[in-house]
PDB file of C-alpha atoms in Angstrom:
ATOM      1  CA  ILE A  31       0.000   0.000   0.000  1.00  0.00           C
ATOM      2  CA  GLY A  32       1.351   3.397  -0.947  1.00  0.00           C
ATOM      3  CA  LEU A  33       0.208   6.484   0.918  1.00  0.00           C
ATOM      4  CA  TYR A  34       0.693   9.362  -1.511  1.00  0.00           C
ATOM      5  CA  PHE A  35       0.737  12.760   0.199  1.00  0.00           C
ATOM      6  CA  SER A  36       0.351  15.409  -2.497  1.00  0.00           C
ATOM      7  CA  ALA A  37      -1.581  18.490  -3.639  1.00  0.00           C
ATOM      8  CA  SER A  38      -2.545  20.211  -6.868  1.00  0.00           C
ATOM      9  CA  TRP A  39      -0.845  23.488  -5.890  1.00  0.00           C
ATOM     10  CA  CYS A  40       2.572  21.814  -5.377  1.00  0.00           C
ATOM     11  CA  PRO A  41       4.901  22.041  -8.444  1.00  0.00           C
ATOM     12  CA  PRO A  42       7.030  18.983  -7.486  1.00  0.00           C
ATOM     13  CA  CYS A  43       3.787  17.033  -6.998  1.00  0.00           C
ATOM     14  CA  LYS A  44       2.618  17.982 -10.478  1.00  0.00           C
ATOM     15  CA  THR A  45       5.910  16.642 -11.838  1.00  0.00           C
ATOM     16  CA  PHE A  46       5.870  13.436  -9.801  1.00  0.00           C
ATOM     17  CA  SER A  47       2.188  12.474 -10.181  1.00  0.00           C
ATOM     18  CA  PRO A  48       2.448  11.571 -13.903  1.00  0.00           C
ATOM     19  CA  LEU A  49       5.513   9.396 -13.151  1.00  0.00           C
ATOM     20  CA  LEU A  50       3.600   7.678 -10.374  1.00  0.00           C
ATOM     21  CA  SER A  51       0.632   7.150 -12.711  1.00  0.00           C
ATOM     22  CA  ASP A  52       2.870   5.485 -15.300  1.00  0.00           C
ATOM     23  CA  PHE A  53       4.466   3.362 -12.572  1.00  0.00           C
ATOM     24  CA  TYR A  54       1.059   2.386 -11.188  1.00  0.00           C
ATOM     25  CA  LYS A  55      -0.222   1.249 -14.585  1.00  0.00           C
ATOM     26  CA  HIS A  56       2.498  -1.422 -14.580  1.00  0.00           C
ATOM     27  CA  VAL A  57       1.999  -2.630 -10.996  1.00  0.00           C
ATOM     28  CA  LYS A  58      -1.655  -1.961 -10.109  1.00  0.00           C
ATOM     29  CA  ASP A  59      -2.275  -5.678  -9.541  1.00  0.00           C
ATOM     30  CA  GLU A  60       0.434  -5.723  -6.855  1.00  0.00           C
ATOM     31  CA  VAL A  61       0.282  -2.278  -5.223  1.00  0.00           C
ATOM     32  CA  GLU A  62      -2.573  -0.027  -4.182  1.00  0.00           C
ATOM     33  CA  ILE A  63      -1.987   3.701  -3.794  1.00  0.00           C
ATOM     34  CA  ILE A  64      -4.117   6.019  -1.705  1.00  0.00           C
ATOM     35  CA  TYR A  65      -4.006   9.745  -2.404  1.00  0.00           C
ATOM     36  CA  VAL A  66      -3.874  11.802   0.792  1.00  0.00           C
ATOM     37  CA  SER A  67      -4.719  15.291  -0.411  1.00  0.00           C
ATOM     38  CA  SER A  68      -3.550  18.661   0.853  1.00  0.00           C
ATOM     39  CA  ASP A  69      -5.712  20.464  -1.700  1.00  0.00           C
ATOM     40  CA  ARG A  70      -7.357  23.593  -0.363  1.00  0.00           C
ATOM     41  CA  THR A  71     -10.679  23.370  -2.179  1.00  0.00           C
ATOM     42  CA  ARG A  72     -12.996  20.636  -3.373  1.00  0.00           C
ATOM     43  CA  GLU A  73     -12.604  21.901  -6.963  1.00  0.00           C
ATOM     44  CA  ASP A  74      -8.800  21.636  -6.786  1.00  0.00           C
ATOM     45  CA  PHE A  75      -9.097  18.134  -5.341  1.00  0.00           C
ATOM     46  CA  ASP A  76     -11.552  16.997  -8.009  1.00  0.00           C
ATOM     47  CA  ALA A  77      -9.469  18.376 -10.882  1.00  0.00           C
ATOM     48  CA  TYR A  78      -6.189  16.899  -9.607  1.00  0.00           C
ATOM     49  CA  TYR A  79      -7.573  13.564  -8.423  1.00  0.00           C
ATOM     50  CA  GLY A  80      -9.449  13.201 -11.716  1.00  0.00           C
ATOM     51  CA  LYS A  81      -6.066  12.492 -13.361  1.00  0.00           C
ATOM     52  CA  MET A  82      -5.185   9.742 -10.873  1.00  0.00           C
ATOM     53  CA  PRO A  83      -5.971   6.037 -11.396  1.00  0.00           C
ATOM     54  CA  TRP A  84      -5.918   5.048  -7.693  1.00  0.00           C
ATOM     55  CA  LEU A  85      -7.923   5.524  -4.507  1.00  0.00           C
ATOM     56  CA  ALA A  86      -8.109   8.657  -2.353  1.00  0.00           C
ATOM     57  CA  LEU A  87      -9.189   9.718   1.084  1.00  0.00           C
ATOM     58  CA  PRO A  88     -12.405  11.666   0.643  1.00  0.00           C
ATOM     59  CA  ASN A  89     -12.052  15.433   0.449  1.00  0.00           C
ATOM     60  CA  ASP A  90     -14.613  16.217   3.095  1.00  0.00           C
ATOM     61  CA  GLU A  91     -14.496  17.070   6.787  1.00  0.00           C
ATOM     62  CA  GLU A  92     -13.931  13.455   7.843  1.00  0.00           C
ATOM     63  CA  GLY A  93     -11.263  12.935   5.173  1.00  0.00           C
ATOM     64  CA  GLY A  94      -9.564  16.146   6.290  1.00  0.00           C
ATOM     65  CA  LYS A  95      -9.388  14.858   9.871  1.00  0.00           C
ATOM     66  CA  ARG A  96      -7.919  11.557   8.672  1.00  0.00           C
ATOM     67  CA  LYS A  97      -5.381  13.401   6.525  1.00  0.00           C
ATOM     68  CA  VAL A  98      -4.204  15.516   9.464  1.00  0.00           C
ATOM     69  CA  GLU A  99      -3.975  12.425  11.662  1.00  0.00           C
ATOM     70  CA  LEU A 100      -2.108  10.399   9.025  1.00  0.00           C
ATOM     71  CA  ALA A 101       0.309  13.250   8.299  1.00  0.00           C
ATOM     72  CA  LYS A 102       1.048  13.520  12.015  1.00  0.00           C
ATOM     73  CA  ILE A 103       1.499   9.767  12.479  1.00  0.00           C
ATOM     74  CA  MET A 104       3.654   9.484   9.344  1.00  0.00           C
ATOM     75  CA  LYS A 105       5.658  12.592  10.289  1.00  0.00           C
ATOM     76  CA  ILE A 106       5.177  14.168   6.870  1.00  0.00           C
ATOM     77  CA  GLN A 107       7.685  17.007   6.415  1.00  0.00           C
ATOM     78  CA  GLY A 108       6.831  17.945   2.835  1.00  0.00           C
ATOM     79  CA  ILE A 109       5.084  16.814  -0.306  1.00  0.00           C
ATOM     80  CA  PRO A 110       5.126  14.851  -2.508  1.00  0.00           C
ATOM     81  CA  THR A 111       5.784  11.919  -0.188  1.00  0.00           C
ATOM     82  CA  LEU A 112       5.092   8.272  -0.947  1.00  0.00           C
ATOM     83  CA  ILE A 113       5.240   5.900   2.018  1.00  0.00           C
ATOM     84  CA  ILE A 114       5.058   2.182   1.246  1.00  0.00           C
ATOM     85  CA  LEU A 115       3.418  -0.086   3.829  1.00  0.00           C
ATOM     86  CA  ASP A 116       2.839  -3.830   3.893  1.00  0.00           C
ATOM     87  CA  SER A 117      -0.657  -5.260   4.354  1.00  0.00           C
ATOM     88  CA  ASN A 118      -0.212  -5.148   8.155  1.00  0.00           C
ATOM     89  CA  GLY A 119       0.617  -1.441   8.199  1.00  0.00           C
ATOM     90  CA  LEU A 120       4.344  -1.940   8.774  1.00  0.00           C
ATOM     91  CA  VAL A 121       6.706   0.399   6.920  1.00  0.00           C
ATOM     92  CA  ILE A 122       8.651  -0.923   3.952  1.00  0.00           C
ATOM     93  CA  THR A 123      10.041   2.490   2.985  1.00  0.00           C
ATOM     94  CA  ASN A 124       9.298   6.123   3.635  1.00  0.00           C
ATOM     95  CA  ASP A 125      11.080   7.042   0.400  1.00  0.00           C
ATOM     96  CA  GLY A 126       8.840   5.464  -2.210  1.00  0.00           C
ATOM     97  CA  ARG A 127       9.121   8.618  -4.301  1.00  0.00           C
ATOM     98  CA  THR A 128      12.822   8.050  -5.005  1.00  0.00           C
ATOM     99  CA  HIS A 129      12.175   4.398  -5.825  1.00  0.00           C
ATOM    100  CA  VAL A 130       9.428   5.291  -8.298  1.00  0.00           C
ATOM    101  CA  GLN A 131      11.553   8.007  -9.911  1.00  0.00           C
ATOM    102  CA  SER A 132      14.389   5.526 -10.405  1.00  0.00           C
ATOM    103  CA  ALA A 133      12.024   3.084 -12.122  1.00  0.00           C
ATOM    104  CA  ALA A 134      11.141   5.641 -14.812  1.00  0.00           C
ATOM    105  CA  THR A 135       8.184   4.366 -16.812  1.00  0.00           C
ATOM    106  CA  THR A 136       9.168   0.892 -17.969  1.00  0.00           C
ATOM    107  CA  ALA A 137       7.171  -2.117 -16.837  1.00  0.00           C
ATOM    108  CA  ALA A 138      10.281  -4.172 -16.068  1.00  0.00           C
ATOM    109  CA  ALA A 139      11.799  -1.471 -13.859  1.00  0.00           C
ATOM    110  CA  ALA A 140       8.484  -0.875 -12.061  1.00  0.00           C
ATOM    111  CA  LYS A 141       8.042  -4.576 -11.351  1.00  0.00           C
ATOM    112  CA  GLN A 142      11.634  -4.749 -10.113  1.00  0.00           C
ATOM    113  CA  VAL A 143      10.940  -1.944  -7.622  1.00  0.00           C
ATOM    114  CA  VAL A 144       7.829  -3.741  -6.333  1.00  0.00           C
ATOM    115  CA  SER A 145       9.811  -6.967  -6.076  1.00  0.00           C
ATOM    116  CA  ARG A 146      12.417  -5.107  -4.003  1.00  0.00           C
ATOM    117  CA  TRP A 147       9.647  -3.739  -1.767  1.00  0.00           C
ATOM    118  CA  LYS A 148       8.257  -7.246  -1.258  1.00  0.00           C
ATOM    119  CA  SER A 149      11.662  -8.608  -0.286  1.00  0.00           C
ATOM    120  CA  THR A 150      12.388  -5.735   2.118  1.00  0.00           C
ATOM    121  CA  PRO A 151      11.566  -6.622   5.704  1.00  0.00           C
ATOM    122  CA  ALA A 152       8.797  -4.350   6.960  1.00  0.00           C
ATOM    123  CA  VAL A 153       9.429  -2.599  10.259  1.00  0.00           C
ATOM    124  CA  PRO A 154       7.217  -0.952  12.866  1.00  0.00           C
ATOM    125  CA  LEU A 155       6.087   2.590  12.136  1.00  0.00           C
ATOM    126  CA  GLU A 156       8.515   4.415  14.442  1.00  0.00           C
ATOM    127  CA  GLU A 157      11.540   2.559  13.088  1.00  0.00           C
ATOM    128  CA  GLY A 158      10.419   2.848   9.484  1.00  0.00           C
ATOM    129  CA  LEU A 159       9.897   6.577   9.685  1.00  0.00           C
ATOM    130  CA  ARG A 160      13.396   7.035  11.125  1.00  0.00           C
ATOM    131  CA  GLN A 161      14.920   5.483   8.006  1.00  0.00           C
ATOM    132  CA  SER A 162      15.461   8.921   6.525  1.00  0.00           C
ATOM    133  CA  VAL A 163      17.373  10.743   9.241  1.00  0.00           C
ATOM    134  CA  GLY A 164      18.789  13.327   6.841  1.00  0.00           C
ATOM    135  CA  GLY A 165      15.348  14.457   5.693  1.00  0.00           C
ATOM    136  CA  ILE A 166      15.580  17.859   4.046  1.00  0.00           C
ATOM    137  CA  LEU A 167      19.386  17.924   3.938  1.00  0.00           C
ATOM    138  CA  GLN A 168      19.492  14.540   2.222  1.00  0.00           C
ATOM    139  CA  ARG A 169      16.949  15.663  -0.385  1.00  0.00           C
ATOM    140  CA  MET A 170      18.878  18.882  -1.001  1.00  0.00           C
ATOM    141  CA  LEU A 171      22.125  16.966  -1.454  1.00  0.00           C
ATOM    142  CA  MET A 172      20.489  14.488  -3.858  1.00  0.00           C
ATOM    143  CA  THR A 173      18.957  17.351  -5.860  1.00  0.00           C
ATOM    144  CA  ILE A 174      22.332  19.044  -6.132  1.00  0.00           C
ATOM    145  CA  LEU A 175      24.086  15.841  -7.172  1.00  0.00           C
ATOM    146  CA  LYS A 176      21.432  15.025  -9.792  1.00  0.00           C
ATOM    147  CA  ASN A 177      21.680  18.522 -11.306  1.00  0.00           C
ATOM    148  CA  PRO A 178      25.323  19.424 -12.050  1.00  0.00           C
ATOM    149  CA  ILE A 179      24.379  23.025 -12.837  1.00  0.00           C
ATOM    150  CA  TYR A 180      23.825  23.528  -9.097  1.00  0.00           C
ATOM    151  CA  ILE A 181      27.383  22.372  -8.408  1.00  0.00           C
ATOM    152  CA  PHE A 182      28.784  24.920 -10.870  1.00  0.00           C
ATOM    153  CA  ALA A 183      26.569  27.625  -9.403  1.00  0.00           C
ATOM    154  CA  MET A 184      27.783  26.811  -5.892  1.00  0.00           C
ATOM    155  CA  LEU A 185      31.431  26.844  -7.021  1.00  0.00           C
ATOM    156  CA  TYR A 186      30.907  30.203  -8.714  1.00  0.00           C
ATOM    157  CA  LEU A 187      29.241  31.582  -5.598  1.00  0.00           C
ATOM    158  CA  ILE A 188      32.087  30.346  -3.386  1.00  0.00           C
ATOM    159  CA  LYS A 189      34.667  31.886  -5.737  1.00  0.00           C
ATOM    160  CA  TRP A 190      32.749  35.194  -5.805  1.00  0.00           C
ATOM    161  CA  VAL A 191      32.481  35.309  -2.005  1.00  0.00           C
ATOM    162  CA  TYR A 192      36.186  34.499  -1.686  1.00  0.00           C
ATOM    163  CA  ARG A 193      37.094  37.339  -4.076  1.00  0.00           C
ATOM    164  CA  LYS A 194      34.924  39.803  -2.165  1.00  0.00           C
ATOM    165  CA  TYR A 195      36.415  38.697   1.136  1.00  0.00           C
ATOM    166  CA  THR A 196      39.970  38.940  -0.194  1.00  0.00           C
ATOM    167  CA  ALA A 197      39.270  42.374  -1.656  1.00  0.00           C
ATOM    168  CA  SER A 198      37.879  43.621   1.635  1.00  0.00           C
ATOM    169  CA  GLN A 199      40.969  42.365   3.461  1.00  0.00           C
ATOM    170  CA  ASN A 200      43.579  43.706   1.012  1.00  0.00           C
ATOM    171  CA  GLY A 201      42.045  46.922  -0.240  1.00  0.00           C
ATOM    172  CA  PRO A 202      41.647  48.325  -3.801  1.00  0.00           C
ATOM    173  CA  ALA A 203      45.172  47.394  -4.931  1.00  0.00           C
ATOM    174  CA  ALA A 204      44.372  43.679  -4.471  1.00  0.00           C
ATOM    175  CA  VAL A 205      41.179  44.022  -6.498  1.00  0.00           C
ATOM    176  CA  ALA A 206      43.083  45.695  -9.363  1.00  0.00           C
ATOM    177  CA  MET A 207      45.793  42.997  -9.298  1.00  0.00           C
ATOM    178  CA  GLU A 208      43.166  40.261  -9.288  1.00  0.00           C
ATOM    179  CA  GLN A 209      41.705  41.717 -12.461  1.00  0.00           C
ATOM    180  CA  ASP A 210      45.172  41.590 -14.106  1.00  0.00           C
ATOM    181  CA  GLU A 211      45.507  45.342 -14.062  1.00  0.00           C
ATOM    182  CA  ALA A 212      48.385  47.276 -12.715  1.00  0.00           C
ATOM    183  CA  PRO A 213      47.549  49.071  -9.495  1.00  0.00           C
ATOM    184  CA  ILE A 214      47.067  52.778  -9.850  1.00  0.00           C
ATOM    185  CA  PRO A 215      49.724  54.696  -7.903  1.00  0.00           C
ATOM    186  CA  ASP A 216      48.365  57.087  -5.276  1.00  0.00           C
ATOM    187  CA  ASP A 217      50.181  60.084  -6.826  1.00  0.00           C
ATOM    188  CA  GLU A 218      48.208  59.771 -10.109  1.00  0.00           C
ATOM    189  CA  PHE A 219      44.854  60.621  -8.531  1.00  0.00           C
TER     190      PHE A 219
END
């Protein structure tokens, strides 16, 4: 069972949901997904959920209470989040999103991910939700590593900060030398 915490107003959710739909088409006989919505209005829920081929918590007062309770129990820090549980409610992984993204949209890869989930020993809720200790920092690091442009941007930023710091420590003559220009003597002003 996959608990899919998402919302129509969330750009990463809008990117991930089609991948999850493709994944689900290949494994729907083996995995059931339940959409746990953070949509703000019934219209937003209906429009977004209308594109999904799986189940959902109702978007009514009772469903809203269940969503809040589930999010608290599952310690949801952000969306989209896909938590995979076994049929007894034990946690297989709290990082189903990464697994689905790695499977792309091929049937063989999707079935391989589900096979891996089935062979992973399920653990009690508390232990399973601690699997991802890094949380936000881990996601940031993975995003940076998957997008090399961020690495170059960070290196440029570090170099820029270093230049500014060096210039502030050494004065205008150091800035001129850094730019391959001869320093301007004080008597020429």
